[in-house]
Amino acid sequence: MSKVVLKGITKKYGNNTVVNSIDLTAENGKLISILGPSGCGKTTTLRMIAGFEKPDGGEIFFDDKEVGAIPVNKRNIGMVFQSYALFPHMTVEQNVAYGLEQRKTPPSEIKERVAEALKMVHMDEYAKRKPKQLSGGQQQRVALARALVIKPDVLLLDECLSALDKKLRVEMQVELRRILEQTGVTTFFVTHDQEEAMTLSDKIVVMNAGKIEQAGTPFEIYEKPATRFTAGFLGKANFFEGKALSFENNKVQLETENGNITIPAQNAVVGQNMLYVVRPEKIRFVSEGENGIKGTVEHVTYSGNISTCTVVCSGKEIICEVQNAVSGQRPQKGQNVTLDWDSAGSIEIIGGVN
Amino acid sequence: MKGDKRQVMTWPAMAALFIFAVFPLLIMLFNSFQSDGGTGGFVISNYVRFFSKSTYLKLTGRTIFNSVMVTVISLIISYPLAYIMAKKLKGLKNIVMILIIIPFFTNQLVRVYSWLIFLQDGGLLESILNSIGLVDGALGIMYTKTAVIIGLVHAFFPYMVITIYMALERMDNSILEASSSLGASKFTTFRKVIFPMSMPGVVSGIMIVFVPCLGTFVEPRILGGVNGTVIGTVIEDQFFEIYGWNFGAAIAFILLAMVLISMAAIGKWGKRYDI
Ligand SMILES: Nc1ncnc2c1ncn2[C@@H]1O[C@H](COP(=O)(O)OP(=O)(O)OP(=O)(O)O)[C@@H](O)[C@H]1O
Ligand SMILES: [Mg+2]
């Protein structure tokens, strides 16, 4: 329900700068995913938004209001912890009612809203149980209900779906999306799961070592990665790096560590070091004799709808994905193949070479 | 088959337990049903004697009163102390813990006589209180119930501190953060989350103080003098002064019954706070 703005937020533990001057805007009612390797500062960032940690520098605004002086219990946030943090001495129902009790909601309304929230996360049958009688996934769902029932202005989710199995997780993602659209609560969502971040988010923030590498829509992050880190972190990626020897007809010849290689590209500066990333699904097999990169299939992994092939082209491994549209037409190990892709498939990472 | 073989290995321990614990207890039980005259017949006169004399019932009352007072005072001292240790002190808490458990390593008599010297008329406490003008003249604490309770609290409260401290210490901090994120003030978080979650520690603390307190006799005797007579001292007198072993044995079993009943009661009450 609030727009959240982080301006130059920094957090240090001793000499260790865990979050380094990050700027971030979450528009009202949007879902922002924070993605990044373990220890990059995701939880710390959430904790600063929540108010558990005081930033060592920078400001946080909820709807243009600086919240630095507002304690956690007055910020009207909902938080789901990495460890669920349910109250072990209370039943599921009492856990969910807790936040409403603090807000002096009338008992009859509490009862109604708790039941509604539990139904929303499919936990209504477990209302009378204690947390220790629930599985990890069930506990997560209760924690989610407990955070949502208070209608927070900002919802902070720290890997809140990570303990669920695939099917339940997808179900919860859909539910979450629906709930968030319904309630319009601005949400920060920390996750390790790229697919989850892709499908759920309005905006993805990729963090690395306390800094924001890139922030953008899932499409931008995947199709136009700004840094080598982002490209490599989200989805599979083939990197082509080297000095551009020549560039004509949307083909660039690169001097790479594996020798010279010519790939499609839309832009190149001859004489300069270039870095391109090519997503595996952009690459296609073309028939022999056509122009392209020649190589040998080294390895094929079958995963139902697609096959992932590792093709070695003069010493360089290129990963490509092909649709298993017609069964029996998959590339075979040891087969000599020719690879090609549209020049738009080579994404130039500017400033990526250094 | 395999299970049987393993059971064999427990036999020596079982035998030792029987010889050194159960067997003497059975002898005591047998004795408690013997008359002091020694006719060898099975009588309940020792038990009747205890329950028909108001002196003994009064002593029972005083014993329970002492235990209750010691438990309550220990709780009042221990909870804040344990809370501060668990939540506020960082590096200091090991030092405080050592200070608290020093009484464990002190000889009981040394500890009790130290209190005697400290509390007696003309003793250190008196001079301190006299000099700051709180008390005028003799203190008059020694050889009263108060002295007994002071001595017992000192002996027992460390157990309570430790059980409560452990309950508070293992509490996951994110649970407390969850409480404040849901809008609770620090005080509400204490009242609704920290305190209820520490109850198992409080319950074991009460158990570990109240129950052994029922059977003490050293502190009551030395610090309480004539005012310190409790069931424990009566049993001791019966065995070592009066040689009324049979009656002594009967009182000991009555005490044992009190111990078991209070353990069961505290345990049952504590079940409510099971997490
Ligand atoms: N209280 C603290 N004191 C000192 N260092 C801390 C503290 N909390 C976190 N850190 C450090 O800060 C860094 C970032 O931690 P954070 O918990 O934000 O990582 P994260 O991105 O959430 O990782 P994960 O994906 O594993 O949960 C880590 O290197 C961690 O060791
Ligand atoms: Mg984390």
PDB file of N, CA, C and O in Angstrom, chain A residues 47 52-53 72-74 76-79 81 83-90 95 98-103 130 132 146-147 150, chain B residues 171-186 188-197 271-275:
ATOM      1  N   ARG A  47      15.780  -6.571   6.350  1.00  0.00           N
ATOM      2  CA  ARG A  47      15.733  -6.223   7.770  1.00  0.00           C
ATOM      3  C   ARG A  47      15.839  -4.714   7.983  1.00  0.00           C
ATOM      4  O   ARG A  47      15.312  -4.195   8.954  1.00  0.00           O
ATOM      5  N   PHE A  52      14.507  -3.641  11.650  1.00  0.00           N
ATOM      6  CA  PHE A  52      15.261  -4.419  12.633  1.00  0.00           C
ATOM      7  C   PHE A  52      16.716  -3.963  12.697  1.00  0.00           C
ATOM      8  O   PHE A  52      17.356  -4.098  13.725  1.00  0.00           O
ATOM      9  N   GLU A  53      17.209  -3.484  11.567  1.00  0.00           N
ATOM     10  CA  GLU A  53      18.590  -2.996  11.538  1.00  0.00           C
ATOM     11  C   GLU A  53      18.565  -1.528  11.136  1.00  0.00           C
ATOM     12  O   GLU A  53      17.789  -1.134  10.271  1.00  0.00           O
ATOM     13  N   VAL A  72       9.982  -0.761  14.505  1.00  0.00           N
ATOM     14  CA  VAL A  72       9.394  -1.873  13.751  1.00  0.00           C
ATOM     15  C   VAL A  72       7.894  -2.001  13.986  1.00  0.00           C
ATOM     16  O   VAL A  72       7.117  -2.133  13.035  1.00  0.00           O
ATOM     17  N   ASN A  73       7.505  -1.949  15.249  1.00  0.00           N
ATOM     18  CA  ASN A  73       6.101  -2.257  15.556  1.00  0.00           C
ATOM     19  C   ASN A  73       5.134  -1.152  15.130  1.00  0.00           C
ATOM     20  O   ASN A  73       3.930  -1.307  15.237  1.00  0.00           O
ATOM     21  N   LYS A  74       5.674  -0.027  14.631  1.00  0.00           N
ATOM     22  CA  LYS A  74       4.789   1.042  14.152  1.00  0.00           C
ATOM     23  C   LYS A  74       4.857   1.182  12.631  1.00  0.00           C
ATOM     24  O   LYS A  74       4.261   2.072  12.059  1.00  0.00           O
ATOM     25  N   ASN A  76       3.867  -0.964  10.343  1.00  0.00           N
ATOM     26  CA  ASN A  76       2.824  -1.716   9.640  1.00  0.00           C
ATOM     27  C   ASN A  76       3.386  -2.535   8.481  1.00  0.00           C
ATOM     28  O   ASN A  76       2.968  -2.413   7.336  1.00  0.00           O
ATOM     29  N   ILE A  77       4.349  -3.363   8.832  1.00  0.00           N
ATOM     30  CA  ILE A  77       4.912  -4.261   7.833  1.00  0.00           C
ATOM     31  C   ILE A  77       4.457  -5.689   8.149  1.00  0.00           C
ATOM     32  O   ILE A  77       4.080  -6.000   9.270  1.00  0.00           O
ATOM     33  N   GLY A  78       4.490  -6.527   7.138  1.00  0.00           N
ATOM     34  CA  GLY A  78       4.275  -7.950   7.359  1.00  0.00           C
ATOM     35  C   GLY A  78       5.568  -8.626   6.971  1.00  0.00           C
ATOM     36  O   GLY A  78       6.159  -8.291   5.948  1.00  0.00           O
ATOM     37  N   MET A  79       6.037  -9.529   7.813  1.00  0.00           N
ATOM     38  CA  MET A  79       7.307 -10.147   7.469  1.00  0.00           C
ATOM     39  C   MET A  79       7.205 -11.655   7.617  1.00  0.00           C
ATOM     40  O   MET A  79       6.651 -12.154   8.594  1.00  0.00           O
ATOM     41  N   PHE A  81       9.729 -14.758   7.928  1.00  0.00           N
ATOM     42  CA  PHE A  81      11.147 -14.993   8.162  1.00  0.00           C
ATOM     43  C   PHE A  81      11.618 -16.263   7.478  1.00  0.00           C
ATOM     44  O   PHE A  81      10.852 -17.193   7.253  1.00  0.00           O
ATOM     45  N   SER A  83      13.206 -18.455   8.825  1.00  0.00           N
ATOM     46  CA  SER A  83      13.003 -19.579   9.750  1.00  0.00           C
ATOM     47  C   SER A  83      11.559 -19.658  10.247  1.00  0.00           C
ATOM     48  O   SER A  83      11.300 -20.224  11.292  1.00  0.00           O
ATOM     49  N   TYR A  84      10.632 -19.076   9.532  1.00  0.00           N
ATOM     50  CA  TYR A  84       9.190 -19.021   9.857  1.00  0.00           C
ATOM     51  C   TYR A  84       8.876 -18.209  11.104  1.00  0.00           C
ATOM     52  O   TYR A  84       7.971 -17.409  11.112  1.00  0.00           O
ATOM     53  N   ALA A  85       9.608 -18.515  12.218  1.00  0.00           N
ATOM     54  CA  ALA A  85       9.424 -17.756  13.462  1.00  0.00           C
ATOM     55  C   ALA A  85       7.983 -17.732  13.952  1.00  0.00           C
ATOM     56  O   ALA A  85       7.479 -16.703  14.384  1.00  0.00           O
ATOM     57  N   LEU A  86       7.311 -18.867  13.907  1.00  0.00           N
ATOM     58  CA  LEU A  86       5.976 -18.941  14.507  1.00  0.00           C
ATOM     59  C   LEU A  86       6.127 -19.008  16.022  1.00  0.00           C
ATOM     60  O   LEU A  86       7.162 -19.452  16.526  1.00  0.00           O
ATOM     61  N   PHE A  87       5.086 -18.562  16.734  1.00  0.00           N
ATOM     62  CA  PHE A  87       5.136 -18.650  18.189  1.00  0.00           C
ATOM     63  C   PHE A  87       4.822 -20.086  18.594  1.00  0.00           C
ATOM     64  O   PHE A  87       3.703 -20.554  18.396  1.00  0.00           O
ATOM     65  N   PRO A  88       5.781 -20.791  19.176  1.00  0.00           N
ATOM     66  CA  PRO A  88       5.586 -22.224  19.405  1.00  0.00           C
ATOM     67  C   PRO A  88       4.540 -22.532  20.459  1.00  0.00           C
ATOM     68  O   PRO A  88       3.992 -23.630  20.472  1.00  0.00           O
ATOM     69  N   HIS A  89       4.274 -21.568  21.346  1.00  0.00           N
ATOM     70  CA  HIS A  89       3.322 -21.855  22.428  1.00  0.00           C
ATOM     71  C   HIS A  89       1.892 -21.505  22.046  1.00  0.00           C
ATOM     72  O   HIS A  89       0.992 -21.649  22.857  1.00  0.00           O
ATOM     73  N   MET A  90       1.704 -21.030  20.823  1.00  0.00           N
ATOM     74  CA  MET A  90       0.350 -20.673  20.401  1.00  0.00           C
ATOM     75  C   MET A  90      -0.100 -21.600  19.275  1.00  0.00           C
ATOM     76  O   MET A  90       0.723 -22.096  18.512  1.00  0.00           O
ATOM     77  N   ASN A  95      -1.556 -17.713  16.480  1.00  0.00           N
ATOM     78  CA  ASN A  95      -0.457 -17.083  15.770  1.00  0.00           C
ATOM     79  C   ASN A  95      -0.973 -16.036  14.789  1.00  0.00           C
ATOM     80  O   ASN A  95      -0.472 -14.916  14.742  1.00  0.00           O
ATOM     81  N   TYR A  98      -2.534 -12.876  16.354  1.00  0.00           N
ATOM     82  CA  TYR A  98      -1.644 -12.039  17.177  1.00  0.00           C
ATOM     83  C   TYR A  98      -1.545 -10.590  16.696  1.00  0.00           C
ATOM     84  O   TYR A  98      -1.709  -9.649  17.466  1.00  0.00           O
ATOM     85  N   GLY A  99      -1.283 -10.420  15.414  1.00  0.00           N
ATOM     86  CA  GLY A  99      -1.113  -9.071  14.879  1.00  0.00           C
ATOM     87  C   GLY A  99      -2.388  -8.246  14.971  1.00  0.00           C
ATOM     88  O   GLY A  99      -2.353  -7.036  15.217  1.00  0.00           O
ATOM     89  N   LEU A 100      -3.525  -8.922  14.794  1.00  0.00           N
ATOM     90  CA  LEU A 100      -4.801  -8.206  14.869  1.00  0.00           C
ATOM     91  C   LEU A 100      -5.086  -7.786  16.307  1.00  0.00           C
ATOM     92  O   LEU A 100      -5.620  -6.704  16.559  1.00  0.00           O
ATOM     93  N   GLU A 101      -4.710  -8.640  17.250  1.00  0.00           N
ATOM     94  CA  GLU A 101      -4.901  -8.298  18.664  1.00  0.00           C
ATOM     95  C   GLU A 101      -4.106  -7.045  19.017  1.00  0.00           C
ATOM     96  O   GLU A 101      -4.574  -6.193  19.770  1.00  0.00           O
ATOM     97  N   GLN A 102      -2.910  -6.951  18.461  1.00  0.00           N
ATOM     98  CA  GLN A 102      -2.095  -5.762  18.741  1.00  0.00           C
ATOM     99  C   GLN A 102      -2.757  -4.512  18.190  1.00  0.00           C
ATOM    100  O   GLN A 102      -2.541  -3.417  18.686  1.00  0.00           O
ATOM    101  N   ARG A 103      -3.568  -4.695  17.152  1.00  0.00           N
ATOM    102  CA  ARG A 103      -4.223  -3.544  16.546  1.00  0.00           C
ATOM    103  C   ARG A 103      -5.591  -3.288  17.141  1.00  0.00           C
ATOM    104  O   ARG A 103      -6.366  -2.504  16.610  1.00  0.00           O
ATOM    105  N   LYS A 130      -0.560 -26.844  17.064  1.00  0.00           N
ATOM    106  CA  LYS A 130       0.620 -26.070  17.441  1.00  0.00           C
ATOM    107  C   LYS A 130       1.649 -26.172  16.308  1.00  0.00           C
ATOM    108  O   LYS A 130       1.680 -27.179  15.592  1.00  0.00           O
ATOM    109  N   LYS A 132       4.653 -27.023  16.086  1.00  0.00           N
ATOM    110  CA  LYS A 132       5.522 -28.197  16.016  1.00  0.00           C
ATOM    111  C   LYS A 132       4.801 -29.413  15.436  1.00  0.00           C
ATOM    112  O   LYS A 132       5.439 -30.406  15.091  1.00  0.00           O
ATOM    113  N   ARG A 146      -0.119 -15.138   8.715  1.00  0.00           N
ATOM    114  CA  ARG A 146       0.061 -14.253   9.865  1.00  0.00           C
ATOM    115  C   ARG A 146       0.531 -12.867   9.416  1.00  0.00           C
ATOM    116  O   ARG A 146       0.140 -11.851   9.980  1.00  0.00           O
ATOM    117  N   ALA A 147       1.376 -12.849   8.379  1.00  0.00           N
ATOM    118  CA  ALA A 147       1.886 -11.568   7.897  1.00  0.00           C
ATOM    119  C   ALA A 147       0.842 -10.831   7.068  1.00  0.00           C
ATOM    120  O   ALA A 147       0.768  -9.607   7.088  1.00  0.00           O
ATOM    121  N   ILE A 150      -2.792  -8.858   8.708  1.00  0.00           N
ATOM    122  CA  ILE A 150      -2.800  -7.501   9.272  1.00  0.00           C
ATOM    123  C   ILE A 150      -2.885  -6.416   8.199  1.00  0.00           C
ATOM    124  O   ILE A 150      -2.840  -5.242   8.499  1.00  0.00           O
TER     125      ILE A 150
ATOM    126  N   MET B 171      15.774 -19.282  23.062  1.00  0.00           N
ATOM    127  CA  MET B 171      14.665 -18.694  22.325  1.00  0.00           C
ATOM    128  C   MET B 171      15.195 -18.054  21.041  1.00  0.00           C
ATOM    129  O   MET B 171      16.112 -17.243  21.083  1.00  0.00           O
ATOM    130  N   ASP B 172      14.606 -18.395  19.924  1.00  0.00           N
ATOM    131  CA  ASP B 172      15.048 -17.882  18.639  1.00  0.00           C
ATOM    132  C   ASP B 172      14.691 -16.396  18.532  1.00  0.00           C
ATOM    133  O   ASP B 172      13.543 -16.012  18.691  1.00  0.00           O
ATOM    134  N   ASN B 173      15.700 -15.587  18.270  1.00  0.00           N
ATOM    135  CA  ASN B 173      15.489 -14.146  18.235  1.00  0.00           C
ATOM    136  C   ASN B 173      14.458 -13.727  17.193  1.00  0.00           C
ATOM    137  O   ASN B 173      13.726 -12.763  17.382  1.00  0.00           O
ATOM    138  N   SER B 174      14.376 -14.477  16.097  1.00  0.00           N
ATOM    139  CA  SER B 174      13.441 -14.061  15.047  1.00  0.00           C
ATOM    140  C   SER B 174      11.991 -14.175  15.528  1.00  0.00           C
ATOM    141  O   SER B 174      11.114 -13.493  14.994  1.00  0.00           O
ATOM    142  N   ILE B 175      11.746 -15.012  16.540  1.00  0.00           N
ATOM    143  CA  ILE B 175      10.382 -15.096  17.076  1.00  0.00           C
ATOM    144  C   ILE B 175      10.008 -13.780  17.757  1.00  0.00           C
ATOM    145  O   ILE B 175       8.893 -13.284  17.616  1.00  0.00           O
ATOM    146  N   LEU B 176      10.965 -13.202  18.450  1.00  0.00           N
ATOM    147  CA  LEU B 176      10.712 -11.918  19.109  1.00  0.00           C
ATOM    148  C   LEU B 176      10.565 -10.815  18.058  1.00  0.00           C
ATOM    149  O   LEU B 176       9.741  -9.914  18.200  1.00  0.00           O
ATOM    150  N   GLU B 177      11.348 -10.939  16.984  1.00  0.00           N
ATOM    151  CA  GLU B 177      11.231  -9.953  15.909  1.00  0.00           C
ATOM    152  C   GLU B 177       9.882 -10.085  15.210  1.00  0.00           C
ATOM    153  O   GLU B 177       9.277  -9.087  14.832  1.00  0.00           O
ATOM    154  N   ALA B 178       9.436 -11.319  15.054  1.00  0.00           N
ATOM    155  CA  ALA B 178       8.122 -11.533  14.449  1.00  0.00           C
ATOM    156  C   ALA B 178       7.065 -10.815  15.273  1.00  0.00           C
ATOM    157  O   ALA B 178       6.179 -10.153  14.727  1.00  0.00           O
ATOM    158  N   SER B 179       7.188 -10.917  16.575  1.00  0.00           N
ATOM    159  CA  SER B 179       6.219 -10.264  17.452  1.00  0.00           C
ATOM    160  C   SER B 179       6.210  -8.747  17.222  1.00  0.00           C
ATOM    161  O   SER B 179       5.144  -8.155  17.070  1.00  0.00           O
ATOM    162  N   SER B 180       7.400  -8.131  17.166  1.00  0.00           N
ATOM    163  CA  SER B 180       7.366  -6.677  16.978  1.00  0.00           C
ATOM    164  C   SER B 180       6.943  -6.318  15.563  1.00  0.00           C
ATOM    165  O   SER B 180       6.275  -5.305  15.357  1.00  0.00           O
ATOM    166  N   SER B 181       7.271  -7.152  14.582  1.00  0.00           N
ATOM    167  CA  SER B 181       6.819  -6.843  13.226  1.00  0.00           C
ATOM    168  C   SER B 181       5.294  -6.888  13.143  1.00  0.00           C
ATOM    169  O   SER B 181       4.693  -6.251  12.287  1.00  0.00           O
ATOM    170  N   LEU B 182       4.672  -7.648  14.030  1.00  0.00           N
ATOM    171  CA  LEU B 182       3.212  -7.730  14.013  1.00  0.00           C
ATOM    172  C   LEU B 182       2.582  -6.611  14.833  1.00  0.00           C
ATOM    173  O   LEU B 182       1.371  -6.575  15.018  1.00  0.00           O
ATOM    174  N   GLY B 183       3.415  -5.722  15.356  1.00  0.00           N
ATOM    175  CA  GLY B 183       2.874  -4.533  16.016  1.00  0.00           C
ATOM    176  C   GLY B 183       2.979  -4.533  17.529  1.00  0.00           C
ATOM    177  O   GLY B 183       2.480  -3.620  18.177  1.00  0.00           O
ATOM    178  N   ALA B 184       3.616  -5.555  18.111  1.00  0.00           N
ATOM    179  CA  ALA B 184       3.680  -5.619  19.565  1.00  0.00           C
ATOM    180  C   ALA B 184       4.807  -4.741  20.099  1.00  0.00           C
ATOM    181  O   ALA B 184       5.887  -4.696  19.525  1.00  0.00           O
ATOM    182  N   SER B 185       4.539  -4.072  21.215  1.00  0.00           N
ATOM    183  CA  SER B 185       5.585  -3.291  21.872  1.00  0.00           C
ATOM    184  C   SER B 185       6.531  -4.265  22.578  1.00  0.00           C
ATOM    185  O   SER B 185       6.250  -5.454  22.678  1.00  0.00           O
ATOM    186  N   LYS B 186       7.633  -3.736  23.083  1.00  0.00           N
ATOM    187  CA  LYS B 186       8.602  -4.587  23.793  1.00  0.00           C
ATOM    188  C   LYS B 186       7.934  -5.281  24.967  1.00  0.00           C
ATOM    189  O   LYS B 186       8.157  -6.462  25.225  1.00  0.00           O
ATOM    190  N   THR B 188       4.688  -5.927  25.458  1.00  0.00           N
ATOM    191  CA  THR B 188       3.742  -6.957  25.013  1.00  0.00           C
ATOM    192  C   THR B 188       4.493  -8.205  24.561  1.00  0.00           C
ATOM    193  O   THR B 188       4.070  -9.320  24.836  1.00  0.00           O
ATOM    194  N   THR B 189       5.585  -7.997  23.843  1.00  0.00           N
ATOM    195  CA  THR B 189       6.375  -9.143  23.400  1.00  0.00           C
ATOM    196  C   THR B 189       6.851  -9.955  24.604  1.00  0.00           C
ATOM    197  O   THR B 189       6.800 -11.177  24.599  1.00  0.00           O
ATOM    198  N   PHE B 190       7.244  -9.242  25.650  1.00  0.00           N
ATOM    199  CA  PHE B 190       7.656  -9.965  26.848  1.00  0.00           C
ATOM    200  C   PHE B 190       6.485 -10.749  27.437  1.00  0.00           C
ATOM    201  O   PHE B 190       6.589 -11.937  27.716  1.00  0.00           O
ATOM    202  N   ARG B 191       5.371 -10.068  27.581  1.00  0.00           N
ATOM    203  CA  ARG B 191       4.215 -10.652  28.262  1.00  0.00           C
ATOM    204  C   ARG B 191       3.612 -11.821  27.467  1.00  0.00           C
ATOM    205  O   ARG B 191       3.247 -12.844  28.023  1.00  0.00           O
ATOM    206  N   LYS B 192       3.540 -11.653  26.136  1.00  0.00           N
ATOM    207  CA  LYS B 192       2.808 -12.639  25.340  1.00  0.00           C
ATOM    208  C   LYS B 192       3.711 -13.705  24.724  1.00  0.00           C
ATOM    209  O   LYS B 192       3.227 -14.760  24.316  1.00  0.00           O
ATOM    210  N   VAL B 193       4.978 -13.403  24.585  1.00  0.00           N
ATOM    211  CA  VAL B 193       5.856 -14.350  23.886  1.00  0.00           C
ATOM    212  C   VAL B 193       6.997 -14.835  24.788  1.00  0.00           C
ATOM    213  O   VAL B 193       7.094 -16.025  25.084  1.00  0.00           O
ATOM    214  N   ILE B 194       7.820 -13.897  25.264  1.00  0.00           N
ATOM    215  CA  ILE B 194       9.001 -14.326  26.019  1.00  0.00           C
ATOM    216  C   ILE B 194       8.600 -15.059  27.290  1.00  0.00           C
ATOM    217  O   ILE B 194       9.077 -16.167  27.557  1.00  0.00           O
ATOM    218  N   PHE B 195       7.705 -14.448  28.065  1.00  0.00           N
ATOM    219  CA  PHE B 195       7.366 -15.068  29.341  1.00  0.00           C
ATOM    220  C   PHE B 195       6.718 -16.446  29.174  1.00  0.00           C
ATOM    221  O   PHE B 195       7.195 -17.419  29.761  1.00  0.00           O
ATOM    222  N   PRO B 196       5.668 -16.564  28.344  1.00  0.00           N
ATOM    223  CA  PRO B 196       5.094 -17.906  28.168  1.00  0.00           C
ATOM    224  C   PRO B 196       6.106 -18.924  27.644  1.00  0.00           C
ATOM    225  O   PRO B 196       6.088 -20.082  28.047  1.00  0.00           O
ATOM    226  N   MET B 197       6.988 -18.463  26.758  1.00  0.00           N
ATOM    227  CA  MET B 197       7.956 -19.420  26.211  1.00  0.00           C
ATOM    228  C   MET B 197       9.014 -19.810  27.229  1.00  0.00           C
ATOM    229  O   MET B 197       9.673 -20.838  27.074  1.00  0.00           O
ATOM    230  N   LYS B 271       2.755 -29.196  32.505  1.00  0.00           N
ATOM    231  CA  LYS B 271       2.350 -29.747  31.194  1.00  0.00           C
ATOM    232  C   LYS B 271       1.657 -28.708  30.330  1.00  0.00           C
ATOM    233  O   LYS B 271       1.766 -28.712  29.115  1.00  0.00           O
ATOM    234  N   ARG B 272       0.946 -27.803  30.999  1.00  0.00           N
ATOM    235  CA  ARG B 272       0.225 -26.767  30.274  1.00  0.00           C
ATOM    236  C   ARG B 272       1.147 -25.888  29.449  1.00  0.00           C
ATOM    237  O   ARG B 272       0.747 -25.288  28.468  1.00  0.00           O
ATOM    238  N   TYR B 273       2.384 -25.766  29.920  1.00  0.00           N
ATOM    239  CA  TYR B 273       3.300 -24.851  29.251  1.00  0.00           C
ATOM    240  C   TYR B 273       4.235 -25.575  28.300  1.00  0.00           C
ATOM    241  O   TYR B 273       5.184 -25.008  27.817  1.00  0.00           O
ATOM    242  N   ASP B 274       3.946 -26.837  28.079  1.00  0.00           N
ATOM    243  CA  ASP B 274       4.759 -27.580  27.123  1.00  0.00           C
ATOM    244  C   ASP B 274       4.740 -26.894  25.775  1.00  0.00           C
ATOM    245  O   ASP B 274       3.689 -26.482  25.293  1.00  0.00           O
ATOM    246  N   ILE B 275       5.909 -26.762  25.217  1.00  0.00           N
ATOM    247  CA  ILE B 275       5.978 -26.115  23.906  1.00  0.00           C
ATOM    248  C   ILE B 275       6.108 -27.178  22.832  1.00  0.00           C
ATOM    249  O   ILE B 275       6.855 -28.109  22.979  1.00  0.00           O
TER     250      ILE B 275
END
